[in-house]
Amino acid sequence: MVMGELVYDVDVVVLGGGPGGYTAAIRAADLGMEVMVVESRPTLGGVCLTEGCIPSKTLINAVGLVENIKNSEKMGLVSKGVELDTDKLRQWIQTIVDNLSTGIATLLENRDIEVVHGHARFIEDHKIYVDGTNTNIRFKHAIIATGSRINELPAGIDLPLWTSATALKLPEIPKSLLVIGGGYIGLEIGQAYAGLGSQVTMAEYNPKFLSGADQDLVNVVIKKCQEQFSAIHTGSKVTGIKKIKTGYLVTFEKNKKIFNGEFNKILVATGRRPNTDDLGLDVLGIQVDKRGLIATDDQCRTIKKHIFAVGDITKGPALAHKASREGKVAAEVIAGHFSAFDNVAVPAVLFTNPEIAWTGITETKAKEKNIPFKKGKFPLTALGRAKSMGKTRGFVKIIADPESLLILGVGIAGEHASELISEGTLAIEMGATLEDLIVTVHPHPTFSESMMEAAEMAANGSVHLLKRKDNA
Amino acid sequence: MFEFKLPDLGEGIHEGELLKWYVKEGDTISEDDPLCDMETDKAAVTIPSPRTGVIIRLTGNPGDTIQVNQVLVVIDEDFKESSIQQIKTIKEVGPEPETKKIAAPATRRLAREMKIDINAVTGTGSAGKVTKEDLEQYEAGKKDVKQEEPGAYTEVSLEGSSNNGTIPFLEIDRLPDYEKSGPVEKESIRSLRKKTAIKTTSSTILVPHVAHMDECDVTELENLRKTFNSTKEKAGNLTLLSFVIKAVSSLLKSYPEFNAGIDPHKMEIVYKKYYNIGFAADTPRGLIVPVINNADQKSVAAIASHLVSLSNKGRDGTITAPELTNGTFTITNVGAIGGTGVVPIINYPESAILGLGRVIKKPIVKDDKIIIGLMLPITLCFDHRIADGVRAALFVRDLKQMLENPMVFMTGV
Ligand SMILES: Cc1cc2nc3c(=O)[nH]c(=O)nc-3n(C[C@H](O)[C@H](O)[C@H](O)COP(=O)(O)OP(=O)(O)OC[C@H]3O[C@@H](n4cnc5c(N)ncnc54)[C@H](O)[C@@H]3O)c2cc1C
């Protein structure tokens, strides 16, 4: 032992303090175990809190308020020259993030969970070493929750391009912004900057946006983007970026045709990769697949019985709520509980404008897998609450098993989709049938009524549509 | 590759029970070699192979019900060793069965805590959902099984009944190990035996039976019958049963509750305005109930000749499904063999059944004198949900009167 070296002995060590990690740590401590968390960032909360979910949604909310106010003129709202003070907004976002991060730190502190800040690596089967702190932690069980990071730019491009993390810090509102990558992060931030006043151009390599999602949902957003953005280039490849005085000169290739564009700033949102390459996994004999993901069973256990993995580093959607649920499962399994990640439906939410969300099986997947289904689709134009708020874009659709009428999937585009989707998820997890949704009283006038209406449409046609579908 | 579908097995037969295979997968078979034995409502048949080749796939196991036009067997006519292997692998790799059970998250968790594979549990909730109660029930079953052996404890469930579909106190005890006490022979319950078992079980469980008994002096009827039979050489086959059928079918018009049925789901009694009388007939394969349609509109002679032809068809297995369906009332006559009386089980979903015992000479008291009467024991069993005892007593009284004074009812008064 080297002088000044610290050695801890714990029941559980958690690598990473994001939603997967801190949730696991709290649960494990509550179940009576001695727990330590290693986090390489100076603060807790992971990507989600520092540069993901929370700052992006805080920004999107503020931008949405501006649009709402502007759109409310027809309701008699008098608002001349509504402006956003970006300095204040930046501060507001930071306050929220700091606040929540301190909150997490307090939660851990209250449970006597020690947090070590530094990069952790496995050095033995039951031991990690934390870089920079000269700390060794011997553990009975480890939970790996190291999350993901932004894909590096292709080699050779050495330019100060923006990532989602940069954009969320609001360094400036560029006059023109090119967003490369039309995934949910690109769409969300692209729309936010359009709302802040940037002329946004979107470039997506694939011919379609979000090809795994149902295109009828995606189209609701794309339609709005077409109104907001200066240009949308799908099926387009960025083949060159050159620094010029005003910003960048970008070369695109689409259908073998080359064209150029000039932009003040470029946001690269081309995906993320799991943080599994520098963990010392080879010491444990744990391998990652070609995407860098660690294989786990439904108890979040890796091939090593005492090592668990949760969050963005395991298969499944890279979303915070999936990470935190897995974190709980891992902690419970370690405590000897019969827990498992056996969820049938993990909701996906895009905080775009309008929001879209889906849960359970998508229509696309059902068709691909030849799963028979019955569908009900209820447009928000037929909903009183949506009309009164001037938010009639979008729809709710429900797909159900044609025989048992069990609800298999729900897709929502429109205002409050992010909130409404949970009713669908609960319905699927509980094995609810269309009838269950139909006979449940939904408050009036609310957006939630659209769930009931869509279920009724799927069953036999809704009472609020002019034409009744008789054999839907 | 030839897919052999179960051929049409004759009028009205749309399914059959697979009794046995003569071949197994991988066997070579020649055209017209026996392929399998099937049993239908009518008869047992051996189905020959339509082609020569190698059996690639058999689609069912003995005991399975196969529908007409369902693929029975796949035969490869220009076979090579490799093709068998190929098919076998395809079969194994084929689409994985979707066996995941629907259950609420908390129930799934409970199942894990109870160390139960939830996919093995039968769900009684809506849309087949597994509930906490199902798990408890399954666990109880498992415990008994552990202590003893498979099949130890089952709670009988009935579709459509409330109370979670189970009958309180109804437990099926494990059988003692008979083999310990002496040699036994075992036979699986299938085809007609199974059908009879199902029908009689549901009838006894679902229908509150009441029996009303009496004896009729059929001296006069016997005389009449003998006269008929001796005068008409050709129709020398009028039986007692044909008279009873005639009498019952006309009497039922005044007693609609015994020509009815209950629809418990709709809470309705369905009175049938047609009188199709079934009669229990013993055949080499077991009990069948051929039906004489519109017996009320037929003469005794016509009924008698139907009785003969239907019985013959039943015996040689050529009877068709329509001849065995749509009965509204059943008569069972065990008199030919013996017995002072019978308490039959209603042929569900009918509402009553008449049992006839053996006609014997008995001393009876008539006009204060002991004379010899030719006595026929009769029993009417009826569904107490539909009718009360008084109606049965009246029915039996009227029937007795008809059979004792045959000239009256035969002349249509
Ligand atoms: C712009 C953006 C918006 C998003 N919006 C949403 C949203 O709206 N909803 C949603 O559900 N998800 C959203 N996500 C995704 C979400 O942020 C992630 O799915 C979630 O953070 C994953 O949690 P995690 O615990 O697996 O990992 P992370 O949150 O990535 O946390 C991992 C932590 O581990 C630390 N770490 C890594 N390696 C080591 C090491 N060797 N030693 C010590 N510490 C280490 C990292 O510093 C990090 O803090 C968004 C992401 C981005 C980028």
mmCIF file of N, CA, C and O in Angstrom, chain B residues 297-338:
data_model
loop_
_atom_site.group_PDB
_atom_site.id
_atom_site.type_symbol
_atom_site.label_atom_id
_atom_site.label_comp_id
_atom_site.label_asym_id
_atom_site.label_seq_id
_atom_site.Cartn_x
_atom_site.Cartn_y
_atom_site.Cartn_z
ATOM 1 N N GLN B 297 -95.663 -34.931 -35.604
ATOM 2 C CA GLN B 297 -96.376 -34.951 -36.882
ATOM 3 C C GLN B 297 -96.294 -36.313 -37.572
ATOM 4 O O GLN B 297 -96.760 -36.487 -38.675
ATOM 5 N N LYS B 298 -95.630 -37.262 -36.919
ATOM 6 C CA LYS B 298 -95.450 -38.566 -37.551
ATOM 7 C C LYS B 298 -96.394 -39.589 -36.919
ATOM 8 O O LYS B 298 -96.751 -39.484 -35.740
ATOM 9 N N SER B 299 -96.753 -40.586 -37.708
ATOM 10 C CA SER B 299 -97.582 -41.668 -37.167
ATOM 11 C C SER B 299 -96.703 -42.599 -36.348
ATOM 12 O O SER B 299 -95.471 -42.574 -36.457
ATOM 13 N N VAL B 300 -97.330 -43.416 -35.534
ATOM 14 C CA VAL B 300 -96.572 -44.372 -34.734
ATOM 15 C C VAL B 300 -95.756 -45.278 -35.660
ATOM 16 O O VAL B 300 -94.589 -45.581 -35.403
ATOM 17 N N ALA B 301 -96.362 -45.656 -36.776
ATOM 18 C CA ALA B 301 -95.669 -46.537 -37.715
ATOM 19 C C ALA B 301 -94.438 -45.847 -38.299
ATOM 20 O O ALA B 301 -93.364 -46.441 -38.390
ATOM 21 N N ALA B 302 -94.595 -44.579 -38.647
ATOM 22 C CA ALA B 302 -93.461 -43.841 -39.207
ATOM 23 C C ALA B 302 -92.365 -43.713 -38.158
ATOM 24 O O ALA B 302 -91.169 -43.896 -38.439
ATOM 25 N N ILE B 303 -92.761 -43.427 -36.927
ATOM 26 C CA ILE B 303 -91.778 -43.317 -35.846
ATOM 27 C C ILE B 303 -91.054 -44.653 -35.685
ATOM 28 O O ILE B 303 -89.825 -44.708 -35.591
ATOM 29 N N ALA B 304 -91.829 -45.716 -35.719
ATOM 30 C CA ALA B 304 -91.237 -47.034 -35.533
ATOM 31 C C ALA B 304 -90.215 -47.336 -36.612
ATOM 32 O O ALA B 304 -89.124 -47.856 -36.330
ATOM 33 N N SER B 305 -90.548 -46.983 -37.840
ATOM 34 C CA SER B 305 -89.598 -47.327 -38.894
ATOM 35 C C SER B 305 -88.339 -46.441 -38.802
ATOM 36 O O SER B 305 -87.230 -46.878 -39.065
ATOM 37 N N HIS B 306 -88.531 -45.194 -38.377
ATOM 38 C CA HIS B 306 -87.362 -44.333 -38.131
ATOM 39 C C HIS B 306 -86.478 -44.923 -37.034
ATOM 40 O O HIS B 306 -85.253 -44.899 -37.127
ATOM 41 N N LEU B 307 -87.149 -45.424 -36.000
ATOM 42 C CA LEU B 307 -86.397 -46.002 -34.882
ATOM 43 C C LEU B 307 -85.484 -47.118 -35.386
ATOM 44 O O LEU B 307 -84.307 -47.182 -35.030
ATOM 45 N N VAL B 308 -86.027 -47.923 -36.226
ATOM 46 C CA VAL B 308 -85.254 -49.059 -36.732
ATOM 47 C C VAL B 308 -84.085 -48.577 -37.590
ATOM 48 O O VAL B 308 -82.933 -48.962 -37.373
ATOM 49 N N SER B 309 -84.396 -47.688 -38.538
ATOM 50 C CA SER B 309 -83.322 -47.322 -39.461
ATOM 51 C C SER B 309 -82.233 -46.517 -38.738
ATOM 52 O O SER B 309 -81.041 -46.714 -38.965
ATOM 53 N N LEU B 310 -82.659 -45.642 -37.808
ATOM 54 C CA LEU B 310 -81.645 -44.867 -37.091
ATOM 55 C C LEU B 310 -80.794 -45.779 -36.200
ATOM 56 O O LEU B 310 -79.577 -45.597 -36.088
ATOM 57 N N SER B 311 -81.445 -46.749 -35.569
ATOM 58 C CA SER B 311 -80.682 -47.660 -34.708
ATOM 59 C C SER B 311 -79.668 -48.446 -35.531
ATOM 60 O O SER B 311 -78.521 -48.621 -35.112
ATOM 61 N N ASN B 312 -80.116 -48.896 -36.707
ATOM 62 C CA ASN B 312 -79.193 -49.649 -37.559
ATOM 63 C C ASN B 312 -78.002 -48.795 -37.973
ATOM 64 O O ASN B 312 -76.858 -49.228 -37.902
ATOM 65 N N LYS B 313 -78.330 -47.570 -38.414
ATOM 66 C CA LYS B 313 -77.252 -46.668 -38.831
ATOM 67 C C LYS B 313 -76.288 -46.408 -37.674
ATOM 68 O O LYS B 313 -75.087 -46.303 -37.866
ATOM 69 N N GLY B 314 -76.845 -46.280 -36.502
ATOM 70 C CA GLY B 314 -76.007 -46.037 -35.321
ATOM 71 C C GLY B 314 -75.086 -47.209 -35.075
ATOM 72 O O GLY B 314 -73.905 -47.039 -34.770
ATOM 73 N N ARG B 315 -75.641 -48.392 -35.223
ATOM 74 C CA ARG B 315 -74.849 -49.587 -34.947
ATOM 75 C C ARG B 315 -73.707 -49.746 -35.935
ATOM 76 O O ARG B 315 -72.583 -50.016 -35.567
ATOM 77 N N ASP B 316 -74.027 -49.534 -37.253
ATOM 78 C CA ASP B 316 -72.939 -49.757 -38.218
ATOM 79 C C ASP B 316 -72.128 -48.500 -38.503
ATOM 80 O O ASP B 316 -71.245 -48.488 -39.357
ATOM 81 N N GLY B 317 -72.419 -47.421 -37.791
ATOM 82 C CA GLY B 317 -71.555 -46.240 -37.883
ATOM 83 C C GLY B 317 -71.810 -45.362 -39.095
ATOM 84 O O GLY B 317 -70.985 -44.536 -39.458
ATOM 85 N N THR B 318 -72.983 -45.523 -39.725
ATOM 86 C CA THR B 318 -73.236 -44.673 -40.894
ATOM 87 C C THR B 318 -74.158 -43.509 -40.564
ATOM 88 O O THR B 318 -74.547 -42.749 -41.436
ATOM 89 N N ILE B 319 -74.467 -43.356 -39.309
ATOM 90 C CA ILE B 319 -75.376 -42.269 -38.933
ATOM 91 C C ILE B 319 -74.673 -40.925 -39.152
ATOM 92 O O ILE B 319 -73.463 -40.816 -38.995
ATOM 93 N N THR B 320 -75.428 -39.914 -39.558
ATOM 94 C CA THR B 320 -74.815 -38.617 -39.854
ATOM 95 C C THR B 320 -75.050 -37.639 -38.711
ATOM 96 O O THR B 320 -75.957 -37.837 -37.890
ATOM 97 N N ALA B 321 -74.249 -36.601 -38.707
ATOM 98 C CA ALA B 321 -74.348 -35.623 -37.625
ATOM 99 C C ALA B 321 -75.741 -35.013 -37.496
ATOM 100 O O ALA B 321 -76.255 -34.890 -36.382
ATOM 101 N N PRO B 322 -76.382 -34.611 -38.597
ATOM 102 C CA PRO B 322 -77.717 -34.012 -38.442
ATOM 103 C C PRO B 322 -78.696 -34.970 -37.775
ATOM 104 O O PRO B 322 -79.629 -34.532 -37.090
ATOM 105 N N GLU B 323 -78.486 -36.261 -37.949
ATOM 106 C CA GLU B 323 -79.404 -37.218 -37.332
ATOM 107 C C GLU B 323 -79.172 -37.343 -35.830
ATOM 108 O O GLU B 323 -79.905 -38.037 -35.137
ATOM 109 N N LEU B 324 -78.106 -36.701 -35.378
ATOM 110 C CA LEU B 324 -77.784 -36.789 -33.950
ATOM 111 C C LEU B 324 -77.944 -35.444 -33.247
ATOM 112 O O LEU B 324 -77.600 -35.298 -32.084
ATOM 113 N N THR B 325 -78.447 -34.451 -33.993
ATOM 114 C CA THR B 325 -78.517 -33.121 -33.368
ATOM 115 C C THR B 325 -79.937 -32.576 -33.394
ATOM 116 O O THR B 325 -80.818 -33.121 -34.055
ATOM 117 N N ASN B 326 -80.088 -31.485 -32.659
ATOM 118 C CA ASN B 326 -81.341 -30.730 -32.618
ATOM 119 C C ASN B 326 -82.488 -31.429 -31.898
ATOM 120 O O ASN B 326 -83.646 -31.124 -32.150
ATOM 121 N N GLY B 327 -82.176 -32.327 -31.008
ATOM 122 C CA GLY B 327 -83.233 -32.928 -30.201
ATOM 123 C C GLY B 327 -83.787 -31.907 -29.226
ATOM 124 O O GLY B 327 -83.107 -30.944 -28.854
ATOM 125 N N THR B 328 -85.042 -32.101 -28.806
ATOM 126 C CA THR B 328 -85.625 -31.182 -27.820
ATOM 127 C C THR B 328 -86.025 -31.905 -26.536
ATOM 128 O O THR B 328 -86.264 -31.283 -25.509
ATOM 129 N N PHE B 329 -86.095 -33.236 -26.624
ATOM 130 C CA PHE B 329 -86.494 -34.039 -25.460
ATOM 131 C C PHE B 329 -85.933 -35.434 -25.711
ATOM 132 O O PHE B 329 -85.855 -35.881 -26.844
ATOM 133 N N THR B 330 -85.524 -36.123 -24.644
ATOM 134 C CA THR B 330 -84.909 -37.431 -24.863
ATOM 135 C C THR B 330 -85.633 -38.505 -24.058
ATOM 136 O O THR B 330 -86.128 -38.254 -22.961
ATOM 137 N N ILE B 331 -85.716 -39.673 -24.658
ATOM 138 C CA ILE B 331 -86.277 -40.822 -23.951
ATOM 139 C C ILE B 331 -85.208 -41.907 -23.892
ATOM 140 O O ILE B 331 -84.537 -42.166 -24.894
ATOM 141 N N THR B 332 -85.019 -42.446 -22.730
ATOM 142 C CA THR B 332 -84.048 -43.529 -22.633
ATOM 143 C C THR B 332 -84.774 -44.768 -22.132
ATOM 144 O O THR B 332 -85.514 -44.721 -21.160
ATOM 145 N N ASN B 333 -84.582 -45.844 -22.855
ATOM 146 C CA ASN B 333 -85.330 -47.062 -22.578
ATOM 147 C C ASN B 333 -84.365 -48.193 -22.257
ATOM 148 O O ASN B 333 -83.725 -48.738 -23.127
ATOM 149 N N VAL B 334 -84.223 -48.465 -20.953
ATOM 150 C CA VAL B 334 -83.311 -49.556 -20.583
ATOM 151 C C VAL B 334 -84.103 -50.830 -20.323
ATOM 152 O O VAL B 334 -83.561 -51.836 -19.903
ATOM 153 N N GLY B 335 -85.412 -50.758 -20.594
ATOM 154 C CA GLY B 335 -86.310 -51.859 -20.292
ATOM 155 C C GLY B 335 -85.953 -53.155 -20.988
ATOM 156 O O GLY B 335 -86.160 -54.233 -20.440
ATOM 157 N N ALA B 336 -85.434 -53.057 -22.180
ATOM 158 C CA ALA B 336 -85.111 -54.267 -22.922
ATOM 159 C C ALA B 336 -84.148 -55.144 -22.127
ATOM 160 O O ALA B 336 -84.145 -56.359 -22.251
ATOM 161 N N ILE B 337 -83.343 -54.505 -21.299
ATOM 162 C CA ILE B 337 -82.358 -55.275 -20.539
ATOM 163 C C ILE B 337 -82.867 -55.601 -19.133
ATOM 164 O O ILE B 337 -82.735 -56.716 -18.674
ATOM 165 N N GLY B 338 -83.450 -54.636 -18.507
ATOM 166 C CA GLY B 338 -83.979 -54.912 -17.175
ATOM 167 C C GLY B 338 -83.964 -53.681 -16.309
ATOM 168 O O GLY B 338 -83.542 -52.602 -16.744
#
